[in-house]
Amino acid sequence: GRHLMKKWTTKVCAHVNVWPCAKAKHAHHRRLHTLTEDSVAELDKGSEGGGGLSVGFPFPLWHRRKYSEVTSIASSDLATPMIDDDDDRESDGIGADASDDDDAITCLVWVRISKTILKRQSSSAGDNTHISILENVSGIALRQHSGVPGLFAILGPSGAGKTTLLDILAGRNTIGDVTGDIRVNGHPVTPMAMAQIAGYAPQSDILPGTSTVWEYLLFHANLRLPPTCSPAAKKSRVRDIVQQLGLMKVVRSFIGDEYTRGISGGEKKRVSVASELLHRPRILFLDEPTTGLDSTNAATMVEVLASLGEQGMIIVLSIHQPRSDIFRLMDRVLVLSCYGEMVYSGQTRTLETFLRSLSYIPEIPSDLTLADFVLDLVIKSPDEVVMSLVEDYKEKRPFYWKRSVDMPGLQGDGTLRRKYQSPFSVQLKTLSIRFLRNMYRHPFLVFLNLVCTLVFSIMIGVSYWKVGTDTAGIQNRMGCLFFLLIYLALMSLSSIPIWRDEHVLFLRERASQVYGTSAYYAAVLLFDILPMRVFPPCFFGFFTYWMVGLHKDCTFCLSYFLIVLVLANVASALISMAIGAAAPSNRVANYVGSLTILVLSLFGSFLMNKGNLPAACQWISNVSFLQYAYEALVVNEFHDSRVLYTLEVPIESLPPLRVNGDGVLRQFQFNTGGKSADVLMLLLLSMLHGIVGYLFLKFSGRHLMKKWTTKVCAHVNVWPCAKAKHAHHRRLHTLTEDSVAELDKGSEGGGGLSVGFPFPLWHRRKYSEVTSIASSDLATPMIDDDDDRESDGIGADASDDDDAITCLVWVRISKTILKRQSSSAGDNTHISILENVSGIALRQHSGVPGLFAILGPSGAGKTTLLDILAGRNTIGDVTGDIRVNGHPVTPMAMAQIAGYAPQSDILPGTSTVWEYLLFHANLRLPPTCSPAAKKSRVRDIVQQLGLMKVVRSFIGDEYTRGISGGEKKRVSVASELLHRPRILFLDEPTTGLDSTNAATMVEVLASLGEQGMIIVLSIHQPRSDIFRLMDRVLVLSCYGEMVYSGPVQSFLPFLNTIPSLPLKQEKENTADYILDVIIKGGDEKVHSILAAYQNSAEVREENALLNEIYLREGTSGLGANERASKKYAASYGKQVAELSKRLLKNTLRQPFLVALNFVSTAVIAVLLGLVFFKTNIDFGGIQNRMGSMFFIVLYLGLA
């Protein structure tokens, strides 16, 4: 992760003319705001040809961009139909499925949906617990009527079960027992039938990183639109969706992944949703489609969905932070409590009436939207109030929520037309193009396979150069042939992690019925297995074969040699693919793959004399492709050879024995005439491996395999999939000293918290047993007792005026990336990411919290700016000046005094929330802080961030289901809040949180700002009370330019001085208004703001403040030696101790992997003893003894 390695990777990628790191959109996006027919044709040409769009951009990059050359999309055009000409739609076969009244879906109904998961608490029989995720949830989603868009919104706190409900409704595979009734047009519908008529955009954005946005969407259009839709109409559909979702500027950019930087997270979210909007399903489910988007693009997204709802599509979506104009577009709404109970389900317009009818519900504040008020009510209210809401809704349901059987027009035809699925040939062609493109856009992978094999082939040739015909020569020939097979097998195993990543994308797209398993597998064989497995072995024939001096007397021996190596390589790759498809994780896949290759090599006739193989193990040798490959290579080398070999005996009185090649084969008991049979068996085994891999792929992700995994996990008493929080969270709202001690005891012991929960689970929860936190307590200091803090050494770093950090300043920060356009010298382009961005973040003054907010559209460069300020490694050329207390600060120095909570939540999945935070407290708090104070600090942060109910839950990862995404975000932020750095950077800390928990998060940050911490954060969708907590704000344009930087209270008056801008409405959120002006106003209005700001009084005030800060250099606490400003770092011994405890817990909580290691080693040890049992002392026995020693060393090295 160091800058040196990143810089080297950048140069390599530039020279192969593929740029994975730069946001290439900045080089051309100005002219792509309106995609014309010519630009669509150009895009399509680059997509099919694979060259133009991936590496070069035809538009020049201006140092000062010319806004006048662009025609932008007006805000009124954002919700127009996907294709405006209805006649064109009908003639091209687009949209008929959504508007055909003869086969229309008029309603989706779900009644009393409940979900429970069986959790085995201990090994004793019958000691099981049913964990409730959802409880009696009902709803009706109707087709558009009376001009209402027909959107159904699911609201609720993070972890309330919104994703689980959507998975159930969409017919996706879920773990656990699900009860209830789901009907379409009044007819029951099975999960398989629902998957065939509905679309689903999941919360996680699983996308191919090496495809551009245009290529990915055109891929979906080619596979999901019917054949009656012409190619031009498909491109037009993609063009319209790209324009409506604001993806014009990234249409040629690579999507990117964890290895390749591409578009931003918000842009990836829009691409995921766009792929589902393409084919216009009858019913569309979307899991948090606005998460990660700024408020304006979130509103645009919902407007597009509303336009589809008006055209007859039923849309059900979960949403976290809806602004007022978004919430008004919702026809019906379902509100869930923190525990998966239904608080309300019905029409949105009657929600307020229902709440006002309850005497214990307070008045709705004027500065809160109805959605924010409902979430505040559900999250911040005592549990007695939430219980009363649930019970009162049940009593009033006959008035507020009618049954489907009582509503006219909800019954319809039970015959539902499925989504279109393209034929096998179309799927194979489209997938083949993607695999081919993915292969040549992964130059490092191709380099690794081809170049490394070339180097090894030459190294082997040099090592075994012109081997002789004596005993050592015979040994060298056999050893060389065996090493070739082992090398190819291990190279195939190295592709398992890459294959696992592709497998995740396959599962997502297959679940959406984009293509079938057969077409995918055939494309993998044609354009992944064959090219990458056929060509590398040829190097051994071109170089190794002649350099070693293998069989030269046979005309066809070289051909047999290459055929055997290719078949062995293909068989190895197919068995690796099968293991990758069946294994639950990369670690298990790598271990099982290595173990399989080792066992097959044991019976490969090299480590053991073939004639001494026990009869009971003969079947293993019969299924070992290495055995057939090795025998075929050895027979090919020695059979019919005119060379005489010398078998030397180390006894002077005995002369050496000269034998021909067949004599050597008989000595090692190989079948001299079995070469053809071995090749045939290799071919059959390759086919068998392919069939097994196909079956594993066919059933991967299916309910059967998940159910088997569930049972295994239950029997080993570790539950990775259930949300264990539901078993105990009612009593954890207030963590007392006893509960902290209990938590700590379980954490240190490693057993209590990981496998069992001491609190019973009530079938009907008792709300009265809980004391919840009032909303007014959420922003209190982390530890209330100042005396305790000082005595324990906590908080002194933030309040020490002698060494306090009073300001952070950055001036004219710019970042450019060098993009090599072609192989010609000097043909390079500088891509601008940020341009002359400045800001001043001040310590708390006059009661102002001191929060500095960075606002801007998705992809504006907010994360890049935070990375630069926080001293994180970045690729490209960065210019500008960063100062702390007026002194220049290096990236290394900034990293030592500042904390940083990144946008992505990288957390240990097998740790509980308490253990993870206590781990950070033990390592990041100074030794003057007592263990009790550390636990108290963790307790207070857990309470303030609303993590009480998941404090004992596993965090979870991609293989282990744990807490929700919003809860993971809060855990990430909590780990940085523990040690109270002088400066804290946070990248979108409220993304993934509901509006109430987002407000709570910012309130906690504001309280820290009042205690003297400088906090700089980027934020996407701040509600009004959140925005009021900000002291200063930096606003970026879509292209990384500074629109405004200064005090929040001065920004709105500044905008009012610009006559071309619309006026802010009375109740409109200021942050929403700002983003609307920047994004929807068009480039001309943004240019007018930039020009006005350069000559404004606000700029003069900022410059005056900046000059004052620079003149104060040397007078404040942070000097040149940066004394006492570094964050505390634990001693080496402490770090080793804490890391060892975490690794030990992580190991013990993966019993399957532990059992796999110990049991497999024990089995191998016993098997090795049985195979080589009482080995003889003849020639074969000598070979067996040496082979067993070599196998032991090889096993310990690889397994």
PDB file of N, CA, C and O in Angstrom, residues 982-1000:
ATOM      1  N   ARG A 982      -6.400  14.875  17.601  1.00  0.00           N
ATOM      2  CA  ARG A 982      -6.519  16.328  17.516  1.00  0.00           C
ATOM      3  C   ARG A 982      -7.369  16.732  16.316  1.00  0.00           C
ATOM      4  O   ARG A 982      -8.137  17.683  16.380  1.00  0.00           O
ATOM      5  N   ILE A 983      -7.179  16.010  15.204  1.00  0.00           N
ATOM      6  CA  ILE A 983      -7.928  16.273  13.976  1.00  0.00           C
ATOM      7  C   ILE A 983      -8.550  14.957  13.542  1.00  0.00           C
ATOM      8  O   ILE A 983      -7.902  13.906  13.598  1.00  0.00           O
ATOM      9  N   LEU A 984      -9.799  15.000  13.133  1.00  0.00           N
ATOM     10  CA  LEU A 984     -10.498  13.791  12.724  1.00  0.00           C
ATOM     11  C   LEU A 984     -11.116  14.011  11.346  1.00  0.00           C
ATOM     12  O   LEU A 984     -11.884  14.958  11.141  1.00  0.00           O
ATOM     13  N   PHE A 985     -10.752  13.141  10.395  1.00  0.00           N
ATOM     14  CA  PHE A 985     -11.331  13.167   9.050  1.00  0.00           C
ATOM     15  C   PHE A 985     -12.302  12.000   8.926  1.00  0.00           C
ATOM     16  O   PHE A 985     -11.970  10.870   9.326  1.00  0.00           O
ATOM     17  N   LEU A 986     -13.466  12.259   8.364  1.00  0.00           N
ATOM     18  CA  LEU A 986     -14.473  11.211   8.192  1.00  0.00           C
ATOM     19  C   LEU A 986     -15.037  11.303   6.766  1.00  0.00           C
ATOM     20  O   LEU A 986     -15.530  12.355   6.364  1.00  0.00           O
ATOM     21  N   ASP A 987     -14.969  10.200   6.045  1.00  0.00           N
ATOM     22  CA  ASP A 987     -15.476  10.157   4.678  1.00  0.00           C
ATOM     23  C   ASP A 987     -16.880   9.559   4.686  1.00  0.00           C
ATOM     24  O   ASP A 987     -17.052   8.354   4.864  1.00  0.00           O
ATOM     25  N   GLU A 988     -17.868  10.424   4.523  1.00  0.00           N
ATOM     26  CA  GLU A 988     -19.278  10.041   4.487  1.00  0.00           C
ATOM     27  C   GLU A 988     -19.659   9.170   5.693  1.00  0.00           C
ATOM     28  O   GLU A 988     -20.074   8.013   5.539  1.00  0.00           O
ATOM     29  N   PRO A 989     -19.541   9.705   6.896  1.00  0.00           N
ATOM     30  CA  PRO A 989     -19.863   8.894   8.084  1.00  0.00           C
ATOM     31  C   PRO A 989     -21.343   8.579   8.230  1.00  0.00           C
ATOM     32  O   PRO A 989     -21.701   7.706   9.031  1.00  0.00           O
ATOM     33  N   THR A 990     -22.217   9.280   7.504  1.00  0.00           N
ATOM     34  CA  THR A 990     -23.659   9.030   7.633  1.00  0.00           C
ATOM     35  C   THR A 990     -24.209   8.168   6.504  1.00  0.00           C
ATOM     36  O   THR A 990     -25.399   7.846   6.511  1.00  0.00           O
ATOM     37  N   THR A 991     -23.386   7.779   5.537  1.00  0.00           N
ATOM     38  CA  THR A 991     -23.863   6.937   4.443  1.00  0.00           C
ATOM     39  C   THR A 991     -24.231   5.556   4.973  1.00  0.00           C
ATOM     40  O   THR A 991     -23.468   4.943   5.714  1.00  0.00           O
ATOM     41  N   GLY A 992     -25.404   5.074   4.588  1.00  0.00           N
ATOM     42  CA  GLY A 992     -25.880   3.781   5.055  1.00  0.00           C
ATOM     43  C   GLY A 992     -26.658   3.845   6.345  1.00  0.00           C
ATOM     44  O   GLY A 992     -27.195   2.829   6.794  1.00  0.00           O
ATOM     45  N   LEU A 993     -26.735   5.039   6.968  1.00  0.00           N
ATOM     46  CA  LEU A 993     -27.490   5.207   8.208  1.00  0.00           C
ATOM     47  C   LEU A 993     -28.856   5.798   7.891  1.00  0.00           C
ATOM     48  O   LEU A 993     -29.018   6.573   6.945  1.00  0.00           O
ATOM     49  N   ASP A 994     -29.846   5.432   8.697  1.00  0.00           N
ATOM     50  CA  ASP A 994     -31.116   6.129   8.611  1.00  0.00           C
ATOM     51  C   ASP A 994     -30.944   7.552   9.116  1.00  0.00           C
ATOM     52  O   ASP A 994     -29.931   7.896   9.746  1.00  0.00           O
ATOM     53  N   SER A 995     -31.910   8.409   8.823  1.00  0.00           N
ATOM     54  CA  SER A 995     -31.745   9.837   9.109  1.00  0.00           C
ATOM     55  C   SER A 995     -31.584  10.106  10.600  1.00  0.00           C
ATOM     56  O   SER A 995     -30.845  11.016  10.988  1.00  0.00           O
ATOM     57  N   THR A 996     -32.220   9.319  11.453  1.00  0.00           N
ATOM     58  CA  THR A 996     -32.109   9.544  12.896  1.00  0.00           C
ATOM     59  C   THR A 996     -30.721   9.186  13.402  1.00  0.00           C
ATOM     60  O   THR A 996     -30.092   9.963  14.133  1.00  0.00           O
ATOM     61  N   ASN A 997     -30.226   8.017  13.036  1.00  0.00           N
ATOM     62  CA  ASN A 997     -28.890   7.637  13.464  1.00  0.00           C
ATOM     63  C   ASN A 997     -27.827   8.514  12.811  1.00  0.00           C
ATOM     64  O   ASN A 997     -26.766   8.734  13.390  1.00  0.00           O
ATOM     65  N   ALA A 998     -28.100   9.023  11.605  1.00  0.00           N
ATOM     66  CA  ALA A 998     -27.179   9.977  10.991  1.00  0.00           C
ATOM     67  C   ALA A 998     -27.114  11.258  11.820  1.00  0.00           C
ATOM     68  O   ALA A 998     -26.028  11.808  12.058  1.00  0.00           O
ATOM     69  N   ALA A 999     -28.287  11.738  12.264  1.00  0.00           N
ATOM     70  CA  ALA A 999     -28.296  12.931  13.109  1.00  0.00           C
ATOM     71  C   ALA A 999     -27.585  12.675  14.427  1.00  0.00           C
ATOM     72  O   ALA A 999     -26.848  13.529  14.934  1.00  0.00           O
ATOM     73  N   THR A1000     -27.795  11.479  14.999  1.00  0.00           N
ATOM     74  CA  THR A1000     -27.117  11.131  16.249  1.00  0.00           C
ATOM     75  C   THR A1000     -25.609  11.110  16.060  1.00  0.00           C
ATOM     76  O   THR A1000     -24.851  11.605  16.901  1.00  0.00           O
TER      77      THR A1000
END
